PDB file of C-alpha atoms and ligand atoms in Angstrom:
ATOM      1  CA  UNK A   1     -94.405 -13.088  95.280  1.00 66.00           C
ATOM      2  CA  UNK A   2     -93.443 -14.575  98.598  1.00 73.00           C
ATOM      3  CA  UNK A   3     -90.351 -13.629 100.559  1.00 71.00           C
ATOM      4  CA  UNK A   4     -88.299 -16.496  99.112  1.00 70.00           C
ATOM      5  CA  UNK A   5     -89.038 -15.348  95.548  1.00 74.00           C
ATOM      6  CA  UNK A   6     -88.285 -11.736  96.388  1.00 72.00           C
ATOM      7  CA  UNK A   7     -84.951 -12.748  97.870  1.00 69.00           C
ATOM      8  CA  UNK A   8     -84.130 -14.908  94.911  1.00 69.00           C
ATOM      9  CA  UNK A   9     -84.771 -11.873  92.701  1.00 71.00           C
ATOM     10  CA  UNK A  10     -82.781  -9.517  94.868  1.00 69.00           C
ATOM     11  CA  UNK A  11     -79.842 -11.741  95.700  1.00 67.00           C
ATOM     12  CA  UNK A  12     -79.898 -14.449  93.112  1.00 67.00           C
ATOM     13  CA  UNK A  13     -79.126 -18.008  93.928  1.00 66.00           C
ATOM     14  CA  UNK A  14     -75.438 -18.832  94.232  1.00 66.00           C
ATOM     15  CA  UNK A  15     -75.632 -22.570  93.593  1.00 66.00           C
ATOM     16  CA  UNK A  16     -72.407 -23.009  95.524  1.00 73.00           C
ATOM     17  CA  UNK A  17     -71.619 -24.110  99.037  1.00 81.00           C
ATOM     18  CA  UNK A  18     -71.472 -21.205 101.438  1.00 90.00           C
ATOM     19  CA  UNK A  19     -68.403 -20.288 103.425  1.00 93.00           C
ATOM     20  CA  UNK A  20     -69.501 -19.869 107.048  1.00 93.00           C
ATOM     21  CA  UNK A  21     -67.379 -17.582 109.196  1.00 95.00           C
ATOM     22  CA  UNK A  22     -68.114 -17.306 112.913  1.00 95.00           C
ATOM     23  CA  UNK A  23     -66.982 -14.191 114.774  1.00 96.00           C
ATOM     24  CA  UNK A  24     -66.336 -14.925 118.441  1.00 95.00           C
ATOM     25  CA  UNK A  25     -64.426 -13.687 121.466  1.00 95.00           C
ATOM     26  CA  UNK A  26     -63.745 -14.691 125.029  1.00 93.00           C
ATOM     27  CA  UNK A  27     -64.340 -11.275 126.528  1.00 92.00           C
ATOM     28  CA  UNK A  28     -67.326  -9.132 125.547  1.00 91.00           C
ATOM     29  CA  UNK A  29     -67.193  -5.665 124.059  1.00 92.00           C
ATOM     30  CA  UNK A  30     -64.019  -6.293 122.044  1.00 96.00           C
ATOM     31  CA  UNK A  31     -65.585  -5.378 118.675  1.00 96.00           C
ATOM     32  CA  UNK A  32     -67.188  -8.572 117.312  1.00 95.00           C
ATOM     33  CA  UNK A  33     -70.333  -6.951 115.989  1.00 94.00           C
ATOM     34  CA  UNK A  34     -68.517  -3.981 114.481  1.00 96.00           C
ATOM     35  CA  UNK A  35     -66.044  -6.253 112.755  1.00 98.00           C
ATOM     36  CA  UNK A  36     -68.728  -8.706 111.572  1.00 97.00           C
ATOM     37  CA  UNK A  37     -70.849  -5.974 109.962  1.00 96.00           C
ATOM     38  CA  UNK A  38     -68.078  -3.860 108.483  1.00 98.00           C
ATOM     39  CA  UNK A  39     -66.228  -6.901 107.193  1.00 98.00           C
ATOM     40  CA  UNK A  40     -69.471  -8.048 105.570  1.00 98.00           C
ATOM     41  CA  UNK A  41     -69.813  -4.710 103.785  1.00 98.00           C
ATOM     42  CA  UNK A  42     -66.203  -4.883 102.543  1.00 98.00           C
ATOM     43  CA  UNK A  43     -66.830  -8.401 101.246  1.00 98.00           C
ATOM     44  CA  UNK A  44     -69.933  -7.186  99.378  1.00 98.00           C
ATOM     45  CA  UNK A  45     -67.733  -4.526  97.776  1.00 97.00           C
ATOM     46  CA  UNK A  46     -65.487  -7.330  96.608  1.00 97.00           C
ATOM     47  CA  UNK A  47     -68.397  -8.964  94.825  1.00 96.00           C
ATOM     48  CA  UNK A  48     -69.597 -11.420  97.460  1.00 96.00           C
ATOM     49  CA  UNK A  49     -73.161 -12.087  98.533  1.00 95.00           C
ATOM     50  CA  UNK A  50     -73.051 -11.823 102.296  1.00 97.00           C
ATOM     51  CA  UNK A  51     -75.553 -12.530 105.057  1.00 96.00           C
ATOM     52  CA  UNK A  52     -74.847 -11.612 108.675  1.00 95.00           C
ATOM     53  CA  UNK A  53     -76.623 -13.696 111.271  1.00 92.00           C
ATOM     54  CA  UNK A  54     -76.796 -12.295 114.780  1.00 90.00           C
ATOM     55  CA  UNK A  55     -76.937 -15.236 117.160  1.00 85.00           C
ATOM     56  CA  UNK A  56     -76.028 -13.253 120.246  1.00 75.00           C
ATOM     57  CA  UNK A  57     -79.210 -14.619 121.779  1.00 64.00           C
ATOM     58  CA  UNK A  58     -79.220 -12.536 124.932  1.00 63.00           C
ATOM     59  CA  UNK A  59     -77.717  -9.271 123.753  1.00 64.00           C
ATOM     60  CA  UNK A  60     -78.254  -9.111 120.021  1.00 63.00           C
ATOM     61  CA  UNK A  61     -77.379  -5.669 118.716  1.00 78.00           C
ATOM     62  CA  UNK A  62     -76.259  -5.881 115.091  1.00 79.00           C
ATOM     63  CA  UNK A  63     -79.548  -4.234 114.095  1.00 79.00           C
ATOM     64  CA  UNK A  64     -78.880  -1.339 116.477  1.00 79.00           C
ATOM     65  CA  UNK A  65     -75.478  -0.719 114.907  1.00 79.00           C
ATOM     66  CA  UNK A  66     -77.249  -0.532 111.554  1.00 80.00           C
ATOM     67  CA  UNK A  67     -79.942   1.809 112.816  1.00 79.00           C
ATOM     68  CA  UNK A  68     -82.668  -0.636 111.839  1.00 78.00           C
ATOM     69  CA  UNK A  69     -85.643  -1.768 113.872  1.00 80.00           C
ATOM     70  CA  UNK A  70     -86.523  -5.210 112.630  1.00 83.00           C
ATOM     71  CA  UNK A  71     -90.070  -6.413 113.172  1.00 85.00           C
ATOM     72  CA  UNK A  72     -89.134 -10.018 112.673  1.00 88.00           C
ATOM     73  CA  UNK A  73     -86.057 -11.546 114.241  1.00 87.00           C
ATOM     74  CA  UNK A  74     -84.473 -14.793 115.323  1.00 86.00           C
ATOM     75  CA  UNK A  75     -86.766 -14.946 118.357  1.00 84.00           C
ATOM     76  CA  UNK A  76     -89.747 -15.314 116.047  1.00 88.00           C
ATOM     77  CA  UNK A  77     -87.937 -17.917 113.989  1.00 88.00           C
ATOM     78  CA  UNK A  78     -87.132 -19.910 117.123  1.00 85.00           C
ATOM     79  CA  UNK A  79     -90.712 -19.597 118.303  1.00 85.00           C
ATOM     80  CA  UNK A  80     -91.891 -20.995 114.975  1.00 88.00           C
ATOM     81  CA  UNK A  81     -93.749 -17.762 114.201  1.00 91.00           C
ATOM     82  CA  UNK A  82     -91.692 -16.828 111.151  1.00 91.00           C
ATOM     83  CA  UNK A  83     -89.366 -18.460 108.682  1.00 90.00           C
ATOM     84  CA  UNK A  84     -85.732 -17.571 108.470  1.00 90.00           C
ATOM     85  CA  UNK A  85     -86.404 -15.954 105.082  1.00 91.00           C
ATOM     86  CA  UNK A  86     -89.154 -13.763 106.579  1.00 90.00           C
ATOM     87  CA  UNK A  87     -86.647 -12.458 109.094  1.00 91.00           C
ATOM     88  CA  UNK A  88     -83.910 -11.677 106.575  1.00 93.00           C
ATOM     89  CA  UNK A  89     -83.706  -7.943 105.904  1.00 91.00           C
ATOM     90  CA  UNK A  90     -81.629  -5.796 103.542  1.00 92.00           C
ATOM     91  CA  UNK A  91     -79.113  -3.720 105.505  1.00 93.00           C
ATOM     92  CA  UNK A  92     -76.803  -0.836 104.587  1.00 94.00           C
ATOM     93  CA  UNK A  93     -73.892  -1.617 102.320  1.00 96.00           C
ATOM     94  CA  UNK A  94     -75.657  -4.382 100.417  1.00 96.00           C
ATOM     95  CA  UNK A  95     -75.503  -6.833 103.295  1.00 96.00           C
ATOM     96  CA  UNK A  96     -78.461  -8.905 104.423  1.00 94.00           C
ATOM     97  CA  UNK A  97     -79.069  -9.261 108.133  1.00 93.00           C
ATOM     98  CA  UNK A  98     -80.840 -11.898 110.129  1.00 92.00           C
ATOM     99  CA  UNK A  99     -81.425  -9.920 113.329  1.00 89.00           C
ATOM    100  CA  UNK A 100     -81.017 -11.486 116.737  1.00 85.00           C
ATOM    101  CA  UNK A 101     -83.669 -11.450 119.401  1.00 76.00           C
ATOM    102  CA  UNK A 102     -83.114  -8.160 121.180  1.00 64.00           C
ATOM    103  CA  UNK A 103     -85.128  -7.544 124.275  1.00 59.00           C
ATOM    104  CA  UNK A 104     -86.654 -10.981 124.377  1.00 56.00           C
ATOM    105  CA  UNK A 105     -86.407 -12.727 127.711  1.00 50.00           C
ATOM    106  CA  UNK A 106     -84.830 -15.754 126.092  1.00 50.00           C
ATOM    107  CA  UNK A 107     -82.503 -18.077 127.894  1.00 46.00           C
ATOM    108  CA  UNK A 108     -78.970 -17.403 126.799  1.00 60.00           C
ATOM    109  CA  UNK A 109     -78.293 -20.965 125.744  1.00 70.00           C
ATOM    110  CA  UNK A 110     -80.312 -22.944 123.249  1.00 77.00           C
ATOM    111  CA  UNK A 111     -81.038 -26.624 123.646  1.00 81.00           C
ATOM    112  CA  UNK A 112     -79.993 -29.254 121.089  1.00 83.00           C
ATOM    113  CA  UNK A 113     -83.325 -29.194 119.311  1.00 84.00           C
ATOM    114  CA  UNK A 114     -83.237 -25.405 118.889  1.00 83.00           C
ATOM    115  CA  UNK A 115     -79.646 -25.533 117.671  1.00 82.00           C
ATOM    116  CA  UNK A 116     -80.542 -28.236 115.168  1.00 84.00           C
ATOM    117  CA  UNK A 117     -83.460 -26.132 114.027  1.00 85.00           C
ATOM    118  CA  UNK A 118     -81.302 -23.016 113.636  1.00 83.00           C
ATOM    119  CA  UNK A 119     -78.569 -24.733 111.677  1.00 84.00           C
ATOM    120  CA  UNK A 120     -81.242 -26.226 109.432  1.00 85.00           C
ATOM    121  CA  UNK A 121     -82.702 -22.757 108.966  1.00 84.00           C
ATOM    122  CA  UNK A 122     -79.291 -21.326 108.124  1.00 84.00           C
ATOM    123  CA  UNK A 123     -78.984 -24.049 105.531  1.00 85.00           C
ATOM    124  CA  UNK A 124     -81.901 -22.352 103.724  1.00 87.00           C
ATOM    125  CA  UNK A 125     -79.948 -19.090 103.729  1.00 88.00           C
ATOM    126  CA  UNK A 126     -76.953 -20.709 102.116  1.00 84.00           C
ATOM    127  CA  UNK A 127     -78.718 -20.684  98.779  1.00 84.00           C
ATOM    128  CA  UNK A 128     -78.479 -16.899  98.759  1.00 89.00           C
ATOM    129  CA  UNK A 129     -75.044 -16.284 100.184  1.00 93.00           C
ATOM    130  CA  UNK A 130     -71.432 -16.842  99.207  1.00 94.00           C
ATOM    131  CA  UNK A 131     -70.472 -16.018 102.769  1.00 95.00           C
ATOM    132  CA  UNK A 132     -72.450 -16.300 105.983  1.00 95.00           C
ATOM    133  CA  UNK A 133     -71.003 -14.352 108.890  1.00 96.00           C
ATOM    134  CA  UNK A 134     -72.238 -15.471 112.290  1.00 93.00           C
ATOM    135  CA  UNK A 135     -71.908 -12.849 115.025  1.00 92.00           C
ATOM    136  CA  UNK A 136     -71.821 -14.855 118.246  1.00 89.00           C
ATOM    137  CA  UNK A 137     -72.158 -13.741 121.819  1.00 80.00           C
ATOM    138  CA  UNK A 138     -69.331 -13.206 124.248  1.00 75.00           C
ATOM    139  CA  UNK A 139     -68.067 -15.833 126.591  1.00 79.00           C
ATOM    140  CA  UNK A 140     -67.517 -19.529 126.299  1.00 85.00           C
ATOM    141  CA  UNK A 141     -71.135 -20.666 126.273  1.00 84.00           C
ATOM    142  CA  UNK A 142     -72.424 -23.811 124.572  1.00 84.00           C
ATOM    143  CA  UNK A 143     -73.978 -21.618 121.874  1.00 82.00           C
ATOM    144  CA  UNK A 144     -70.738 -19.915 121.009  1.00 87.00           C
ATOM    145  CA  UNK A 145     -68.790 -23.182 120.994  1.00 89.00           C
ATOM    146  CA  UNK A 146     -71.377 -24.909 118.829  1.00 88.00           C
ATOM    147  CA  UNK A 147     -71.656 -22.147 116.260  1.00 88.00           C
ATOM    148  CA  UNK A 148     -67.888 -21.773 116.195  1.00 90.00           C
ATOM    149  CA  UNK A 149     -67.350 -25.483 115.524  1.00 91.00           C
ATOM    150  CA  UNK A 150     -70.089 -25.722 112.915  1.00 91.00           C
ATOM    151  CA  UNK A 151     -68.471 -22.861 110.957  1.00 93.00           C
ATOM    152  CA  UNK A 152     -65.702 -23.331 108.416  1.00 94.00           C
ATOM    153  CA  UNK A 153     -63.558 -20.802 110.187  1.00 95.00           C
ATOM    154  CA  UNK A 154     -63.686 -18.796 113.384  1.00 96.00           C
ATOM    155  CA  UNK A 155     -62.378 -15.289 113.695  1.00 97.00           C
ATOM    156  CA  UNK A 156     -61.370 -14.893 117.312  1.00 97.00           C
ATOM    157  CA  UNK A 157     -61.445 -11.215 118.153  1.00 98.00           C
ATOM    158  CA  UNK A 158     -59.335  -9.833 120.950  1.00 98.00           C
ATOM    159  CA  UNK A 159     -57.910  -6.496 122.000  1.00 98.00           C
ATOM    160  CA  UNK A 160     -54.418  -6.011 123.473  1.00 98.00           C
ATOM    161  CA  UNK A 161     -55.912  -5.922 126.994  1.00 98.00           C
ATOM    162  CA  UNK A 162     -54.553  -8.819 129.076  1.00 97.00           C
ATOM    163  CA  UNK A 163     -58.066  -9.891 130.095  1.00 96.00           C
ATOM    164  CA  UNK A 164     -59.227 -10.055 126.479  1.00 97.00           C
ATOM    165  CA  UNK A 165     -56.098 -11.986 125.488  1.00 97.00           C
ATOM    166  CA  UNK A 166     -56.501 -14.513 128.305  1.00 97.00           C
ATOM    167  CA  UNK A 167     -60.189 -15.030 127.544  1.00 96.00           C
ATOM    168  CA  UNK A 168     -59.454 -15.259 123.829  1.00 97.00           C
ATOM    169  CA  UNK A 169     -56.935 -17.996 124.458  1.00 97.00           C
ATOM    170  CA  UNK A 170     -59.425 -19.822 126.713  1.00 97.00           C
ATOM    171  CA  UNK A 171     -61.955 -19.726 123.869  1.00 96.00           C
ATOM    172  CA  UNK A 172     -59.424 -21.119 121.395  1.00 97.00           C
ATOM    173  CA  UNK A 173     -58.561 -23.879 123.848  1.00 97.00           C
ATOM    174  CA  UNK A 174     -62.217 -24.835 124.242  1.00 95.00           C
ATOM    175  CA  UNK A 175     -62.906 -24.833 120.500  1.00 95.00           C
ATOM    176  CA  UNK A 176     -59.817 -26.950 119.875  1.00 94.00           C
ATOM    177  CA  UNK A 177     -61.227 -29.700 122.086  1.00 93.00           C
ATOM    178  CA  UNK A 178     -64.326 -30.067 119.893  1.00 91.00           C
ATOM    179  CA  UNK A 179     -64.476 -32.565 117.073  1.00 88.00           C
ATOM    180  CA  UNK A 180     -64.648 -31.107 113.578  1.00 87.00           C
ATOM    181  CA  UNK A 181     -63.683 -27.502 114.306  1.00 90.00           C
ATOM    182  CA  UNK A 182     -62.397 -25.453 111.376  1.00 90.00           C
ATOM    183  CA  UNK A 183     -59.653 -22.881 110.950  1.00 94.00           C
ATOM    184  CA  UNK A 184     -59.033 -20.509 113.818  1.00 96.00           C
ATOM    185  CA  UNK A 185     -57.863 -17.042 112.852  1.00 97.00           C
ATOM    186  CA  UNK A 186     -57.034 -14.103 115.058  1.00 98.00           C
ATOM    187  CA  UNK A 187     -58.014 -10.486 114.639  1.00 98.00           C
ATOM    188  CA  UNK A 188     -56.521  -8.061 117.140  1.00 98.00           C
ATOM    189  CA  UNK A 189     -58.797  -5.045 117.451  1.00 98.00           C
ATOM    190  CA  UNK A 190     -58.173  -1.588 118.889  1.00 98.00           C
ATOM    191  CA  UNK A 191     -54.413  -1.658 118.480  1.00 98.00           C
ATOM    192  CA  UNK A 192     -52.183   1.404 118.461  1.00 98.00           C
ATOM    193  CA  UNK A 193     -50.265   0.144 115.435  1.00 97.00           C
ATOM    194  CA  UNK A 194     -49.183  -2.838 113.388  1.00 96.00           C
ATOM    195  CA  UNK A 195     -46.433  -3.725 115.855  1.00 97.00           C
ATOM    196  CA  UNK A 196     -48.801  -4.024 118.774  1.00 98.00           C
ATOM    197  CA  UNK A 197     -51.192  -6.159 116.708  1.00 98.00           C
ATOM    198  CA  UNK A 198     -48.368  -8.463 115.691  1.00 97.00           C
ATOM    199  CA  UNK A 199     -47.080  -8.762 119.240  1.00 98.00           C
ATOM    200  CA  UNK A 200     -50.477  -9.714 120.680  1.00 98.00           C
ATOM    201  CA  UNK A 201     -51.256 -12.223 117.971  1.00 98.00           C
ATOM    202  CA  UNK A 202     -47.787 -13.794 118.150  1.00 98.00           C
ATOM    203  CA  UNK A 203     -48.189 -14.323 121.887  1.00 98.00           C
ATOM    204  CA  UNK A 204     -51.496 -16.170 121.425  1.00 98.00           C
ATOM    205  CA  UNK A 205     -50.148 -18.176 118.499  1.00 98.00           C
ATOM    206  CA  UNK A 206     -47.088 -19.219 120.456  1.00 98.00           C
ATOM    207  CA  UNK A 207     -49.060 -20.353 123.503  1.00 98.00           C
ATOM    208  CA  UNK A 208     -51.519 -22.253 121.258  1.00 98.00           C
ATOM    209  CA  UNK A 209     -48.654 -23.964 119.474  1.00 98.00           C
ATOM    210  CA  UNK A 210     -46.908 -24.922 122.671  1.00 98.00           C
ATOM    211  CA  UNK A 211     -49.809 -25.997 124.870  1.00 97.00           C
ATOM    212  CA  UNK A 212     -52.477 -27.037 122.379  1.00 97.00           C
ATOM    213  CA  UNK A 213     -50.289 -28.153 119.494  1.00 96.00           C
ATOM    214  CA  UNK A 214     -52.525 -25.934 117.403  1.00 97.00           C
ATOM    215  CA  UNK A 215     -51.653 -23.610 114.561  1.00 96.00           C
ATOM    216  CA  UNK A 216     -53.723 -20.446 114.980  1.00 97.00           C
ATOM    217  CA  UNK A 217     -53.569 -18.093 112.005  1.00 96.00           C
ATOM    218  CA  UNK A 218     -53.066 -14.359 112.133  1.00 97.00           C
ATOM    219  CA  UNK A 219     -55.631 -12.577 109.956  1.00 97.00           C
ATOM    220  CA  UNK A 220     -54.556  -9.093 110.978  1.00 98.00           C
ATOM    221  CA  UNK A 221     -55.424  -6.117 113.131  1.00 98.00           C
ATOM    222  CA  UNK A 222     -57.822  -3.174 113.340  1.00 98.00           C
ATOM    223  CA  UNK A 223     -56.505   0.146 114.597  1.00 98.00           C
ATOM    224  CA  UNK A 224     -58.106   1.872 117.553  1.00 98.00           C
ATOM    225  CA  UNK A 225     -60.013   4.655 115.885  1.00 98.00           C
ATOM    226  CA  UNK A 226     -62.285   7.325 117.360  1.00 98.00           C
ATOM    227  CA  UNK A 227     -64.366   7.187 114.164  1.00 98.00           C
ATOM    228  CA  UNK A 228     -65.527   3.695 115.091  1.00 97.00           C
ATOM    229  CA  UNK A 229     -67.123   5.064 118.253  1.00 97.00           C
ATOM    230  CA  UNK A 230     -68.576   8.023 116.357  1.00 97.00           C
ATOM    231  CA  UNK A 231     -70.110   5.718 113.756  1.00 97.00           C
ATOM    232  CA  UNK A 232     -71.581   3.529 116.518  1.00 95.00           C
ATOM    233  CA  UNK A 233     -73.235   6.600 118.019  1.00 94.00           C
ATOM    234  CA  UNK A 234     -74.644   7.496 114.611  1.00 94.00           C
ATOM    235  CA  UNK A 235     -75.815   3.898 114.135  1.00 93.00           C
ATOM    236  CA  UNK A 236     -73.920   3.589 110.882  1.00 95.00           C
ATOM    237  CA  UNK A 237     -71.234   1.089 109.890  1.00 96.00           C
ATOM    238  CA  UNK A 238     -67.890   2.919 109.993  1.00 98.00           C
ATOM    239  CA  UNK A 239     -66.754   1.704 106.563  1.00 98.00           C
ATOM    240  CA  UNK A 240     -69.766   3.550 105.097  1.00 98.00           C
ATOM    241  CA  UNK A 241     -69.741   6.579 107.364  1.00 97.00           C
ATOM    242  CA  UNK A 242     -65.970   7.139 107.363  1.00 98.00           C
ATOM    243  CA  UNK A 243     -64.553   5.170 104.442  1.00 98.00           C
ATOM    244  CA  UNK A 244     -61.218   6.963 104.700  1.00 98.00           C
ATOM    245  CA  UNK A 245     -60.632   6.410 108.418  1.00 98.00           C
ATOM    246  CA  UNK A 246     -57.784   4.097 109.542  1.00 98.00           C
ATOM    247  CA  UNK A 247     -60.132   1.375 110.856  1.00 98.00           C
ATOM    248  CA  UNK A 248     -61.945   1.231 107.499  1.00 98.00           C
ATOM    249  CA  UNK A 249     -58.631   0.669 105.749  1.00 98.00           C
ATOM    250  CA  UNK A 250     -57.891  -2.214 108.131  1.00 98.00           C
ATOM    251  CA  UNK A 251     -61.255  -3.834 107.433  1.00 98.00           C
ATOM    252  CA  UNK A 252     -60.667  -3.695 103.682  1.00 98.00           C
ATOM    253  CA  UNK A 253     -57.347  -5.473 104.187  1.00 98.00           C
ATOM    254  CA  UNK A 254     -58.996  -8.185 106.314  1.00 98.00           C
ATOM    255  CA  UNK A 255     -61.683  -8.730 103.650  1.00 98.00           C
ATOM    256  CA  UNK A 256     -59.081  -8.980 100.904  1.00 97.00           C
ATOM    257  CA  UNK A 257     -57.077 -11.499 102.912  1.00 97.00           C
ATOM    258  CA  UNK A 258     -60.168 -13.615 103.527  1.00 96.00           C
ATOM    259  CA  UNK A 259     -60.886 -13.765  99.818  1.00 95.00           C
ATOM    260  CA  UNK A 260     -57.292 -14.129  98.707  1.00 93.00           C
ATOM    261  CA  UNK A 261     -57.155 -17.503 100.338  1.00 83.00           C
ATOM    262  CA  UNK A 262     -60.545 -18.874  99.404  1.00 73.00           C
ATOM    263  CA  UNK A 263     -60.695 -21.041 102.502  1.00 69.00           C
ATOM    264  CA  UNK A 264     -61.103 -24.794 102.485  1.00 72.00           C
ATOM    265  CA  UNK A 265     -64.065 -26.503 100.836  1.00 83.00           C
ATOM    266  CA  UNK A 266     -66.985 -25.467 103.050  1.00 88.00           C
ATOM    267  CA  UNK A 267     -68.521 -28.130 105.236  1.00 87.00           C
ATOM    268  CA  UNK A 268     -71.681 -29.895 104.203  1.00 84.00           C
ATOM    269  CA  UNK A 269     -74.843 -29.513 106.236  1.00 81.00           C
ATOM    270  CA  UNK A 270     -74.274 -32.968 107.745  1.00 82.00           C
ATOM    271  CA  UNK A 271     -70.734 -32.056 108.749  1.00 86.00           C
ATOM    272  CA  UNK A 272     -71.972 -28.887 110.440  1.00 85.00           C
ATOM    273  CA  UNK A 273     -74.507 -30.845 112.448  1.00 83.00           C
ATOM    274  CA  UNK A 274     -71.912 -33.456 113.348  1.00 84.00           C
ATOM    275  CA  UNK A 275     -69.540 -30.732 114.531  1.00 83.00           C
ATOM    276  CA  UNK A 276     -72.299 -29.588 116.865  1.00 83.00           C
ATOM    277  CA  UNK A 277     -72.711 -33.107 118.161  1.00 81.00           C
ATOM    278  CA  UNK A 278     -76.076 -33.400 116.414  1.00 80.00           C
ATOM    279  CA  UNK A 279     -77.252 -36.050 114.025  1.00 75.00           C
ATOM    280  CA  UNK A 280     -78.830 -35.240 110.675  1.00 71.00           C
ATOM    281  CA  UNK A 281     -81.615 -37.824 110.894  1.00 65.00           C
ATOM    282  CA  UNK A 282     -83.160 -36.188 113.933  1.00 53.00           C
ATOM    283  CA  UNK A 283     -86.567 -34.718 113.214  1.00 47.00           C
ATOM    284  CA  UNK A 284     -86.566 -30.964 113.009  1.00 46.00           C
ATOM    285  CA  UNK A 285     -89.197 -29.144 115.061  1.00 46.00           C
ATOM    286  CA  UNK A 286     -91.043 -26.481 113.155  1.00 42.00           C
ATOM    287  CA  UNK A 287     -89.885 -27.846 109.799  1.00 39.00           C
ATOM    288  CA  UNK A 288     -86.533 -26.297 108.860  1.00 39.00           C
ATOM    289  CA  UNK A 289     -86.926 -26.638 105.135  1.00 35.00           C
TER     290      UNK A 289
HETATM  291  N1  ADP B   1     -61.328  -0.311 116.365  1.00 55.51           N
HETATM  292  C1  ADP B   1     -61.999   0.346 117.338  1.00 55.51           C
HETATM  293  N2  ADP B   1     -61.618   1.591 117.713  1.00 55.51           N
HETATM  294  C2  ADP B   1     -62.265   2.241 118.699  1.00 55.51           C
HETATM  295  N3  ADP B   1     -63.311   1.733 119.370  1.00 55.51           N
HETATM  296  C3  ADP B   1     -63.739   0.506 119.060  1.00 55.51           C
HETATM  297  C4  ADP B   1     -63.122  -0.246 118.015  1.00 55.51           C
HETATM  298  N4  ADP B   1     -63.773  -1.440 117.929  1.00 55.51           N
HETATM  299  C5  ADP B   1     -64.749  -1.425 118.860  1.00 55.51           C
HETATM  300  N5  ADP B   1     -64.743  -0.250 119.538  1.00 55.51           N
HETATM  301  C6  ADP B   1     -65.629   0.134 120.660  1.00 55.51           C
HETATM  302  O1  ADP B   1     -66.051  -1.021 121.325  1.00 55.51           O
HETATM  303  C7  ADP B   1     -67.460  -1.042 121.441  1.00 55.51           C
HETATM  304  C8  ADP B   1     -67.970  -2.454 121.417  1.00 55.51           C
HETATM  305  O2  ADP B   1     -67.930  -2.983 120.115  1.00 55.51           O
HETATM  306  P1  ADP B   1     -68.879  -4.172 119.670  1.00 55.51           P
HETATM  307  O3  ADP B   1     -68.603  -4.429 118.228  1.00 55.51           O
HETATM  308  O4  ADP B   1     -70.289  -3.916 120.033  1.00 55.51           O
HETATM  309  O5  ADP B   1     -68.275  -5.360 120.563  1.00 55.51           O
HETATM  310  P2  ADP B   1     -68.856  -6.834 120.835  1.00 55.51           P
HETATM  311  O6  ADP B   1     -69.780  -7.193 119.712  1.00 55.51           O
HETATM  312  O7  ADP B   1     -67.635  -7.696 120.895  1.00 55.51           O
HETATM  313  O8  ADP B   1     -69.553  -6.778 122.158  1.00 55.51           O
HETATM  314  C9  ADP B   1     -67.946  -0.181 120.281  1.00 55.51           C
HETATM  315  O9  ADP B   1     -69.191   0.376 120.570  1.00 55.51           O
HETATM  316  C10 ADP B   1     -66.859   0.874 120.185  1.00 55.51           C
HETATM  317  O10 ADP B   1     -67.118   1.921 121.079  1.00 55.51           O
HETATM  318 MG1   MG B   2     -71.821  -7.821 119.751  1.00 55.51          MG
END
């Protein structure tokens, strides 16, 4: 049995288009990776097949948060040394992870050909997933913008800190200038309570409405919770390690909200490429599928 067959056995083929959700932020360290992984686990609990792809090319660390040490990662896929299915690994909570390229001296931005190749590779993953969560890097790099626009929806993560809010708004502004971007939804992390979350998200929504003529949606908040830090130190997702902690409750609510409104019809492969400014008839180096 090759890896593709094993995966088909383990995950089953969904036969549906996959909903692609990018997790992004302006400022780094606001909780993207924690939210991506724990949200993925909550979505699995709700019956979804979920793959997390770590495309934080420079500082990939989703695998570290899961306590796993992948032998094959995105770096190998990009180098043409492994297929995307070879790199896919089962992770705690029933999630599958495509690990990023930790510790590889890779340039932080990919070129068009590499991006085309990656999106084509992700297309192969779509057979196995209802939802693909893309954990992007921090900052407003070409990579982040491209993955955010190719996705069906972007979760912009911010904290109440003024710097995170300003950078989050700058990211939204940049995405909104791209052709073919999807829904933009806010998650305010590390809040002291529901009121603070609502205040921060309302401020960003108001500025987006006024200056960008853009309706940004409020997905919700995650409470600041010491258990999140403890789980990080133990290299375990907090929804598994501390299912009863306040942050875990918040993540379950976010997952339920994501499923309650099923999202729009996911983009086709061609639409994803077009959103990245790439054409689908370009030849794919390394043979994406
Ligand atoms: N809800 C939270 N409560 C407390 N600490 C948090 C919370 N979310 C994130 N953190 C802290 O922020 C750090 C960075 O989170 P991480 O998910 O790695 O951010 P990013 O992927 O955006 O760089 C975590 O290691 C943790 O210490
Ligand atoms: Mg991260």
